[in-house]
PDB file of C-alpha atoms in Angstrom:
ATOM      1  CA  UNK E   1       0.000   0.000   0.000  1.00 85.00           C
ATOM      2  CA  UNK E   2       1.356   3.418  -1.000  1.00 93.00           C
ATOM      3  CA  UNK E   3       0.460   6.673   0.742  1.00 96.00           C
ATOM      4  CA  UNK E   4       0.921   9.981  -1.064  1.00 97.00           C
ATOM      5  CA  UNK E   5       2.125  12.805   1.204  1.00 97.00           C
ATOM      6  CA  UNK E   6       1.612  16.288  -0.244  1.00 96.00           C
ATOM      7  CA  UNK E   7       3.066  19.312   1.573  1.00 95.00           C
ATOM      8  CA  UNK E   8       5.426  22.133   0.623  1.00 93.00           C
ATOM      9  CA  UNK E   9       7.096  21.831   4.057  1.00 93.00           C
ATOM     10  CA  UNK E  10       9.848  19.274   3.466  1.00 94.00           C
ATOM     11  CA  UNK E  11      10.422  18.675   7.186  1.00 95.00           C
ATOM     12  CA  UNK E  12       6.798  17.625   7.614  1.00 95.00           C
ATOM     13  CA  UNK E  13       7.042  15.342   4.588  1.00 96.00           C
ATOM     14  CA  UNK E  14      10.207  13.712   5.938  1.00 96.00           C
ATOM     15  CA  UNK E  15       8.624  13.225   9.375  1.00 96.00           C
ATOM     16  CA  UNK E  16       5.531  11.571   7.931  1.00 96.00           C
ATOM     17  CA  UNK E  17       7.668   9.363   5.688  1.00 96.00           C
ATOM     18  CA  UNK E  18       9.264   7.856   8.804  1.00 95.00           C
ATOM     19  CA  UNK E  19       5.944   7.091  10.469  1.00 94.00           C
ATOM     20  CA  UNK E  20       4.396   5.760   7.271  1.00 95.00           C
ATOM     21  CA  UNK E  21       7.268   3.310   6.816  1.00 93.00           C
ATOM     22  CA  UNK E  22       7.023   2.294  10.473  1.00 91.00           C
ATOM     23  CA  UNK E  23       3.388   1.327   9.836  1.00 89.00           C
ATOM     24  CA  UNK E  24       4.412  -0.871   6.924  1.00 88.00           C
ATOM     25  CA  UNK E  25       3.270   1.428   4.106  1.00 91.00           C
ATOM     26  CA  UNK E  26       5.309   2.917   1.272  1.00 93.00           C
ATOM     27  CA  UNK E  27       5.430   6.734   1.167  1.00 95.00           C
ATOM     28  CA  UNK E  28       5.205   8.687  -2.089  1.00 96.00           C
ATOM     29  CA  UNK E  29       5.904  12.420  -1.836  1.00 97.00           C
ATOM     30  CA  UNK E  30       4.901  15.601  -3.633  1.00 95.00           C
ATOM     31  CA  UNK E  31       5.563  19.223  -2.720  1.00 95.00           C
ATOM     32  CA  UNK E  32       2.768  21.002  -4.578  1.00 93.00           C
ATOM     33  CA  UNK E  33      -0.673  20.230  -5.939  1.00 92.00           C
ATOM     34  CA  UNK E  34       0.298  19.763  -9.574  1.00 93.00           C
ATOM     35  CA  UNK E  35       3.023  17.286  -8.689  1.00 94.00           C
ATOM     36  CA  UNK E  36       0.535  15.422  -6.483  1.00 94.00           C
ATOM     37  CA  UNK E  37      -1.982  15.003  -9.306  1.00 94.00           C
ATOM     38  CA  UNK E  38       0.750  13.860 -11.684  1.00 93.00           C
ATOM     39  CA  UNK E  39       1.901  11.142  -9.284  1.00 93.00           C
ATOM     40  CA  UNK E  40      -1.631  10.055  -8.495  1.00 92.00           C
ATOM     41  CA  UNK E  41      -2.400   9.694 -12.207  1.00 91.00           C
ATOM     42  CA  UNK E  42       0.695   7.598 -12.893  1.00 90.00           C
ATOM     43  CA  UNK E  43       0.913   5.468  -9.740  1.00 87.00           C
ATOM     44  CA  UNK E  44      -2.221   3.381  -9.357  1.00 84.00           C
ATOM     45  CA  UNK E  45      -1.003   1.727  -6.155  1.00 87.00           C
ATOM     46  CA  UNK E  46      -1.619   4.883  -4.097  1.00 93.00           C
ATOM     47  CA  UNK E  47      -4.314   4.004  -1.569  1.00 91.00           C
ATOM     48  CA  UNK E  48      -4.536   7.218   0.479  1.00 95.00           C
ATOM     49  CA  UNK E  49      -3.514  10.880   0.284  1.00 96.00           C
ATOM     50  CA  UNK E  50      -2.266  13.046   3.154  1.00 97.00           C
ATOM     51  CA  UNK E  51      -2.735  16.571   1.841  1.00 95.00           C
ATOM     52  CA  UNK E  52      -1.821  20.074   2.980  1.00 92.00           C
ATOM     53  CA  UNK E  53      -4.260  22.836   2.018  1.00 87.00           C
ATOM     54  CA  UNK E  54      -1.967  25.851   1.644  1.00 85.00           C
ATOM     55  CA  UNK E  55       0.526  25.129  -1.158  1.00 86.00           C
ATOM     56  CA  UNK E  56       2.045  26.874  -4.182  1.00 81.00           C
ATOM     57  CA  UNK E  57       1.079  26.087  -7.789  1.00 81.00           C
ATOM     58  CA  UNK E  58      -2.249  24.500  -6.800  1.00 88.00           C
ATOM     59  CA  UNK E  59      -3.798  24.536  -3.332  1.00 87.00           C
ATOM     60  CA  UNK E  60      -5.210  21.522  -1.522  1.00 89.00           C
ATOM     61  CA  UNK E  61      -8.845  22.418  -2.163  1.00 88.00           C
ATOM     62  CA  UNK E  62      -8.277  22.340  -5.920  1.00 91.00           C
ATOM     63  CA  UNK E  63      -6.396  19.057  -5.618  1.00 92.00           C
ATOM     64  CA  UNK E  64      -9.369  17.525  -3.785  1.00 92.00           C
ATOM     65  CA  UNK E  65     -11.736  18.840  -6.444  1.00 89.00           C
ATOM     66  CA  UNK E  66      -9.655  17.313  -9.246  1.00 92.00           C
ATOM     67  CA  UNK E  67      -9.175  13.972  -7.484  1.00 92.00           C
ATOM     68  CA  UNK E  68     -12.873  13.603  -6.730  1.00 88.00           C
ATOM     69  CA  UNK E  69     -13.789  13.848 -10.414  1.00 84.00           C
ATOM     70  CA  UNK E  70     -12.891  10.191 -10.879  1.00 82.00           C
ATOM     71  CA  UNK E  71     -11.504   8.747  -7.641  1.00 85.00           C
ATOM     72  CA  UNK E  72     -12.752   7.854  -4.163  1.00 83.00           C
ATOM     73  CA  UNK E  73      -9.254   7.401  -2.710  1.00 89.00           C
ATOM     74  CA  UNK E  74      -9.330   8.455   0.987  1.00 91.00           C
ATOM     75  CA  UNK E  75      -7.984  11.968   1.631  1.00 93.00           C
ATOM     76  CA  UNK E  76      -6.707  13.164   5.014  1.00 93.00           C
ATOM     77  CA  UNK E  77      -6.231  16.934   5.109  1.00 90.00           C
ATOM     78  CA  UNK E  78      -3.448  18.574   7.130  1.00 88.00           C
ATOM     79  CA  UNK E  79      -3.633  22.319   7.595  1.00 81.00           C
ATOM     80  CA  UNK E  80      -2.814  25.138   9.977  1.00 77.00           C
ATOM     81  CA  UNK E  81      -6.225  26.624   9.188  1.00 66.00           C
ATOM     82  CA  UNK E  82      -8.221  25.873  12.332  1.00 62.00           C
ATOM     83  CA  UNK E  83     -11.518  27.744  11.864  1.00 58.00           C
ATOM     84  CA  UNK E  84     -14.565  25.488  11.796  1.00 59.00           C
ATOM     85  CA  UNK E  85     -15.663  26.809   8.407  1.00 60.00           C
ATOM     86  CA  UNK E  86     -12.297  25.891   6.899  1.00 64.00           C
ATOM     87  CA  UNK E  87     -12.689  22.342   8.195  1.00 61.00           C
ATOM     88  CA  UNK E  88     -16.224  22.112   6.860  1.00 61.00           C
ATOM     89  CA  UNK E  89     -15.157  23.529   3.501  1.00 65.00           C
ATOM     90  CA  UNK E  90     -12.437  20.889   3.222  1.00 63.00           C
ATOM     91  CA  UNK E  91     -14.810  18.055   4.054  1.00 67.00           C
ATOM     92  CA  UNK E  92     -17.550  19.287   1.736  1.00 60.00           C
ATOM     93  CA  UNK E  93     -14.957  19.523  -1.027  1.00 70.00           C
ATOM     94  CA  UNK E  94     -14.428  15.794  -0.711  1.00 82.00           C
ATOM     95  CA  UNK E  95     -11.843  15.161   2.004  1.00 85.00           C
ATOM     96  CA  UNK E  96     -12.523  12.292   4.403  1.00 86.00           C
ATOM     97  CA  UNK E  97     -10.877  13.613   7.558  1.00 86.00           C
ATOM     98  CA  UNK E  98      -8.997  16.650   8.868  1.00 85.00           C
ATOM     99  CA  UNK E  99      -6.067  17.158  11.263  1.00 87.00           C
ATOM    100  CA  UNK E 100      -4.782  20.608  12.200  1.00 85.00           C
ATOM    101  CA  UNK E 101      -1.145  21.652  12.471  1.00 87.00           C
ATOM    102  CA  UNK E 102       0.816  21.293  14.657  1.00 87.00           C
ATOM    103  CA  UNK E 103      -0.108  17.627  14.828  1.00 90.00           C
ATOM    104  CA  UNK E 104       0.955  14.476  16.608  1.00 92.00           C
ATOM    105  CA  UNK E 105       2.210  12.066  13.922  1.00 93.00           C
ATOM    106  CA  UNK E 106       0.809   9.144  15.931  1.00 92.00           C
ATOM    107  CA  UNK E 107      -2.661  10.704  15.659  1.00 90.00           C
ATOM    108  CA  UNK E 108      -2.169  11.161  11.917  1.00 93.00           C
ATOM    109  CA  UNK E 109      -1.298   7.486  11.507  1.00 93.00           C
ATOM    110  CA  UNK E 110      -4.281   6.457  13.626  1.00 90.00           C
ATOM    111  CA  UNK E 111      -6.529   8.447  11.263  1.00 89.00           C
ATOM    112  CA  UNK E 112      -4.759   6.914   8.263  1.00 91.00           C
ATOM    113  CA  UNK E 113      -5.338   3.385   9.522  1.00 87.00           C
ATOM    114  CA  UNK E 114      -8.977   4.169  10.235  1.00 84.00           C
ATOM    115  CA  UNK E 115      -9.542   5.547   6.731  1.00 85.00           C
ATOM    116  CA  UNK E 116      -7.845   2.557   5.139  1.00 84.00           C
ATOM    117  CA  UNK E 117     -10.058   0.191   7.111  1.00 77.00           C
ATOM    118  CA  UNK E 118     -13.046   2.062   5.755  1.00 70.00           C
ATOM    119  CA  UNK E 119     -11.740   1.868   2.188  1.00 68.00           C
ATOM    120  CA  UNK E 120     -11.460  -1.890   2.586  1.00 63.00           C
ATOM    121  CA  UNK E 121     -15.231  -1.829   3.247  1.00 51.00           C
ATOM    122  CA  UNK E 122     -15.240  -3.037   6.823  1.00 46.00           C
ATOM    123  CA  UNK E 123     -18.813  -1.867   7.283  1.00 42.00           C
ATOM    124  CA  UNK E 124     -20.921  -4.793   8.473  1.00 43.00           C
ATOM    125  CA  UNK E 125     -20.201  -8.427   7.749  1.00 48.00           C
ATOM    126  CA  UNK E 126     -23.631  -9.920   8.445  1.00 49.00           C
ATOM    127  CA  UNK E 127     -25.469  -8.084   5.682  1.00 53.00           C
ATOM    128  CA  UNK E 128     -26.022  -9.100   2.049  1.00 58.00           C
ATOM    129  CA  UNK E 129     -23.495  -7.870  -0.485  1.00 73.00           C
ATOM    130  CA  UNK E 130     -26.147  -5.921  -2.424  1.00 84.00           C
ATOM    131  CA  UNK E 131     -28.756  -3.682  -0.795  1.00 88.00           C
ATOM    132  CA  UNK E 132     -31.483  -1.513  -2.289  1.00 88.00           C
ATOM    133  CA  UNK E 133     -32.498   1.844  -0.881  1.00 90.00           C
ATOM    134  CA  UNK E 134     -35.130   3.649  -2.908  1.00 89.00           C
ATOM    135  CA  UNK E 135     -33.590   4.302  -6.336  1.00 92.00           C
ATOM    136  CA  UNK E 136     -30.159   2.991  -5.294  1.00 93.00           C
ATOM    137  CA  UNK E 137     -28.354  -0.331  -5.566  1.00 92.00           C
ATOM    138  CA  UNK E 138     -25.531  -0.568  -3.016  1.00 92.00           C
ATOM    139  CA  UNK E 139     -22.901  -3.245  -3.582  1.00 90.00           C
ATOM    140  CA  UNK E 140     -20.651  -3.868  -0.594  1.00 83.00           C
ATOM    141  CA  UNK E 141     -18.374  -6.281  -2.433  1.00 79.00           C
ATOM    142  CA  UNK E 142     -17.516  -3.911  -5.293  1.00 83.00           C
ATOM    143  CA  UNK E 143     -17.966  -0.786  -3.139  1.00 83.00           C
ATOM    144  CA  UNK E 144     -20.237   0.697  -5.802  1.00 89.00           C
ATOM    145  CA  UNK E 145     -23.496   2.615  -5.654  1.00 94.00           C
ATOM    146  CA  UNK E 146     -25.661   2.764  -8.778  1.00 93.00           C
ATOM    147  CA  UNK E 147     -29.034   4.196  -9.658  1.00 93.00           C
ATOM    148  CA  UNK E 148     -31.746   1.929 -11.034  1.00 86.00           C
ATOM    149  CA  UNK E 149     -30.770   3.237 -14.472  1.00 86.00           C
ATOM    150  CA  UNK E 150     -27.253   1.896 -13.949  1.00 88.00           C
ATOM    151  CA  UNK E 151     -25.496   5.212 -13.405  1.00 91.00           C
ATOM    152  CA  UNK E 152     -22.665   4.930 -10.878  1.00 91.00           C
ATOM    153  CA  UNK E 153     -22.406   7.465  -8.028  1.00 93.00           C
ATOM    154  CA  UNK E 154     -18.831   8.239  -7.048  1.00 90.00           C
ATOM    155  CA  UNK E 155     -18.599   8.183  -3.224  1.00 90.00           C
ATOM    156  CA  UNK E 156     -15.719   8.461  -0.796  1.00 87.00           C
ATOM    157  CA  UNK E 157     -15.079   5.519   1.528  1.00 85.00           C
ATOM    158  CA  UNK E 158     -16.745   7.334   4.424  1.00 88.00           C
ATOM    159  CA  UNK E 159     -19.766   8.362   2.364  1.00 92.00           C
ATOM    160  CA  UNK E 160     -20.198   4.760   1.264  1.00 92.00           C
ATOM    161  CA  UNK E 161     -19.875   3.625   4.868  1.00 91.00           C
ATOM    162  CA  UNK E 162     -22.593   5.999   6.040  1.00 93.00           C
ATOM    163  CA  UNK E 163     -24.974   5.014   3.248  1.00 95.00           C
ATOM    164  CA  UNK E 164     -24.405   1.285   3.734  1.00 92.00           C
ATOM    165  CA  UNK E 165     -24.869   1.559   7.498  1.00 92.00           C
ATOM    166  CA  UNK E 166     -28.215   3.353   7.146  1.00 94.00           C
ATOM    167  CA  UNK E 167     -29.449   1.212   4.249  1.00 92.00           C
ATOM    168  CA  UNK E 168     -28.576  -2.017   6.039  1.00 89.00           C
ATOM    169  CA  UNK E 169     -30.784  -1.003   8.974  1.00 89.00           C
ATOM    170  CA  UNK E 170     -33.911   0.456   7.299  1.00 88.00           C
ATOM    171  CA  UNK E 171     -36.105   2.666   9.494  1.00 89.00           C
ATOM    172  CA  UNK E 172     -33.544   2.656  12.293  1.00 89.00           C
ATOM    173  CA  UNK E 173     -32.426   6.121  13.357  1.00 90.00           C
ATOM    174  CA  UNK E 174     -28.697   6.552  13.968  1.00 91.00           C
ATOM    175  CA  UNK E 175     -27.406   9.532  15.909  1.00 90.00           C
ATOM    176  CA  UNK E 176     -24.328  11.407  14.689  1.00 90.00           C
ATOM    177  CA  UNK E 177     -22.324   9.775  17.483  1.00 87.00           C
ATOM    178  CA  UNK E 178     -23.524   6.308  16.426  1.00 87.00           C
ATOM    179  CA  UNK E 179     -22.559   6.962  12.814  1.00 90.00           C
ATOM    180  CA  UNK E 180     -19.150   8.340  13.747  1.00 88.00           C
ATOM    181  CA  UNK E 181     -18.250   5.400  15.979  1.00 83.00           C
ATOM    182  CA  UNK E 182     -19.463   2.757  13.498  1.00 84.00           C
ATOM    183  CA  UNK E 183     -18.132   4.274  10.281  1.00 86.00           C
ATOM    184  CA  UNK E 184     -14.990   6.079  11.457  1.00 80.00           C
ATOM    185  CA  UNK E 185     -14.215   3.238  13.911  1.00 74.00           C
ATOM    186  CA  UNK E 186     -13.221   5.808  16.514  1.00 71.00           C
ATOM    187  CA  UNK E 187     -14.712   6.986  19.768  1.00 66.00           C
ATOM    188  CA  UNK E 188     -16.974   9.930  19.093  1.00 59.00           C
ATOM    189  CA  UNK E 189     -15.464  13.270  20.116  1.00 59.00           C
ATOM    190  CA  UNK E 190     -17.470  16.334  19.009  1.00 54.00           C
ATOM    191  CA  UNK E 191     -18.431  14.451  15.855  1.00 61.00           C
ATOM    192  CA  UNK E 192     -21.872  15.859  15.048  1.00 78.00           C
ATOM    193  CA  UNK E 193     -20.616  18.566  12.689  1.00 81.00           C
ATOM    194  CA  UNK E 194     -18.261  16.177  10.877  1.00 84.00           C
ATOM    195  CA  UNK E 195     -21.057  13.669  10.299  1.00 89.00           C
ATOM    196  CA  UNK E 196     -23.444  16.439   9.226  1.00 90.00           C
ATOM    197  CA  UNK E 197     -21.010  17.592   6.543  1.00 89.00           C
ATOM    198  CA  UNK E 198     -20.527  14.088   5.153  1.00 91.00           C
ATOM    199  CA  UNK E 199     -24.266  13.372   5.139  1.00 94.00           C
ATOM    200  CA  UNK E 200     -24.915  16.670   3.367  1.00 93.00           C
ATOM    201  CA  UNK E 201     -22.345  15.901   0.694  1.00 91.00           C
ATOM    202  CA  UNK E 202     -23.706  12.359   0.314  1.00 94.00           C
ATOM    203  CA  UNK E 203     -27.245  13.671  -0.132  1.00 94.00           C
ATOM    204  CA  UNK E 204     -26.118  16.130  -2.780  1.00 94.00           C
ATOM    205  CA  UNK E 205     -24.517  13.334  -4.811  1.00 94.00           C
ATOM    206  CA  UNK E 206     -27.562  11.083  -4.511  1.00 95.00           C
ATOM    207  CA  UNK E 207     -30.022  13.828  -5.440  1.00 94.00           C
ATOM    208  CA  UNK E 208     -27.908  14.931  -8.396  1.00 93.00           C
ATOM    209  CA  UNK E 209     -27.738  11.359  -9.729  1.00 93.00           C
ATOM    210  CA  UNK E 210     -31.406  10.507  -9.154  1.00 92.00           C
ATOM    211  CA  UNK E 211     -33.113  13.734 -10.125  1.00 91.00           C
ATOM    212  CA  UNK E 212     -33.841  14.870  -6.590  1.00 89.00           C
ATOM    213  CA  UNK E 213     -34.696  11.628  -4.767  1.00 89.00           C
ATOM    214  CA  UNK E 214     -34.325  12.016  -0.986  1.00 90.00           C
ATOM    215  CA  UNK E 215     -32.960   8.706   0.302  1.00 93.00           C
ATOM    216  CA  UNK E 216     -31.517   9.813   3.658  1.00 94.00           C
ATOM    217  CA  UNK E 217     -34.002  11.362   6.063  1.00 94.00           C
ATOM    218  CA  UNK E 218     -33.241  13.621   9.009  1.00 93.00           C
ATOM    219  CA  UNK E 219     -35.086  12.881  12.233  1.00 91.00           C
ATOM    220  CA  UNK E 220     -34.725  16.253  13.894  1.00 90.00           C
ATOM    221  CA  UNK E 221     -32.990  16.169  17.229  1.00 85.00           C
ATOM    222  CA  UNK E 222     -32.225  12.462  16.890  1.00 88.00           C
ATOM    223  CA  UNK E 223     -30.256  11.556  13.774  1.00 91.00           C
ATOM    224  CA  UNK E 224     -30.577  10.026  10.307  1.00 94.00           C
ATOM    225  CA  UNK E 225     -32.295   7.059   8.690  1.00 94.00           C
ATOM    226  CA  UNK E 226     -33.138   5.375   5.396  1.00 92.00           C
ATOM    227  CA  UNK E 227     -36.758   4.261   5.183  1.00 85.00           C
ATOM    228  CA  UNK E 228     -37.674   0.732   4.163  1.00 71.00           C
ATOM    229  CA  UNK E 229     -39.241   0.377   0.724  1.00 63.00           C
TER     230      UNK E 229
END
């Protein structure tokens, strides 16, 4: 498994290279957004991206936008920008998780391992491989979501995890904390806003692909659900 580290701060890149190797992964490095996209397009063994937001040539937000046109590879954002709106903007743009600088490299690797577990579809093992939720067909084995017309919806690993969790338990309401702990595989710590952003982005993709179908329902003050059909 290769992990692409993208940051214009060479000391940070070198530090993360050490920890990535210690975890048994192979680091690939880039020092600006354009270089990152070039390496991602030529090296198909890259399984995750650790990405700084503030970079020359092309910033991290634009990199995320370009990657998400045709890839659901997990993206972990690193940035010194700590305002809540910056975090939300990064997640809505298509990132899967966010760590602020200065960071503990052990925390970064814990997030990396969690995202990689999600990308390997460790959602629930006692459910059928293919589920249906309204106009959607959700295939756990291939990690694909298609409309009834056969159009594929490109989702991140976390978005797929949320949708599969809700669809595999129709009519059950999951709180934001429940979703965070089951999908992120981490103890919930102030997770409501993070989950809200991912659900919002997931809904947008579903509605765009299905002509406005509302698959995920909000139960105000409680959480989210997918109704049985």
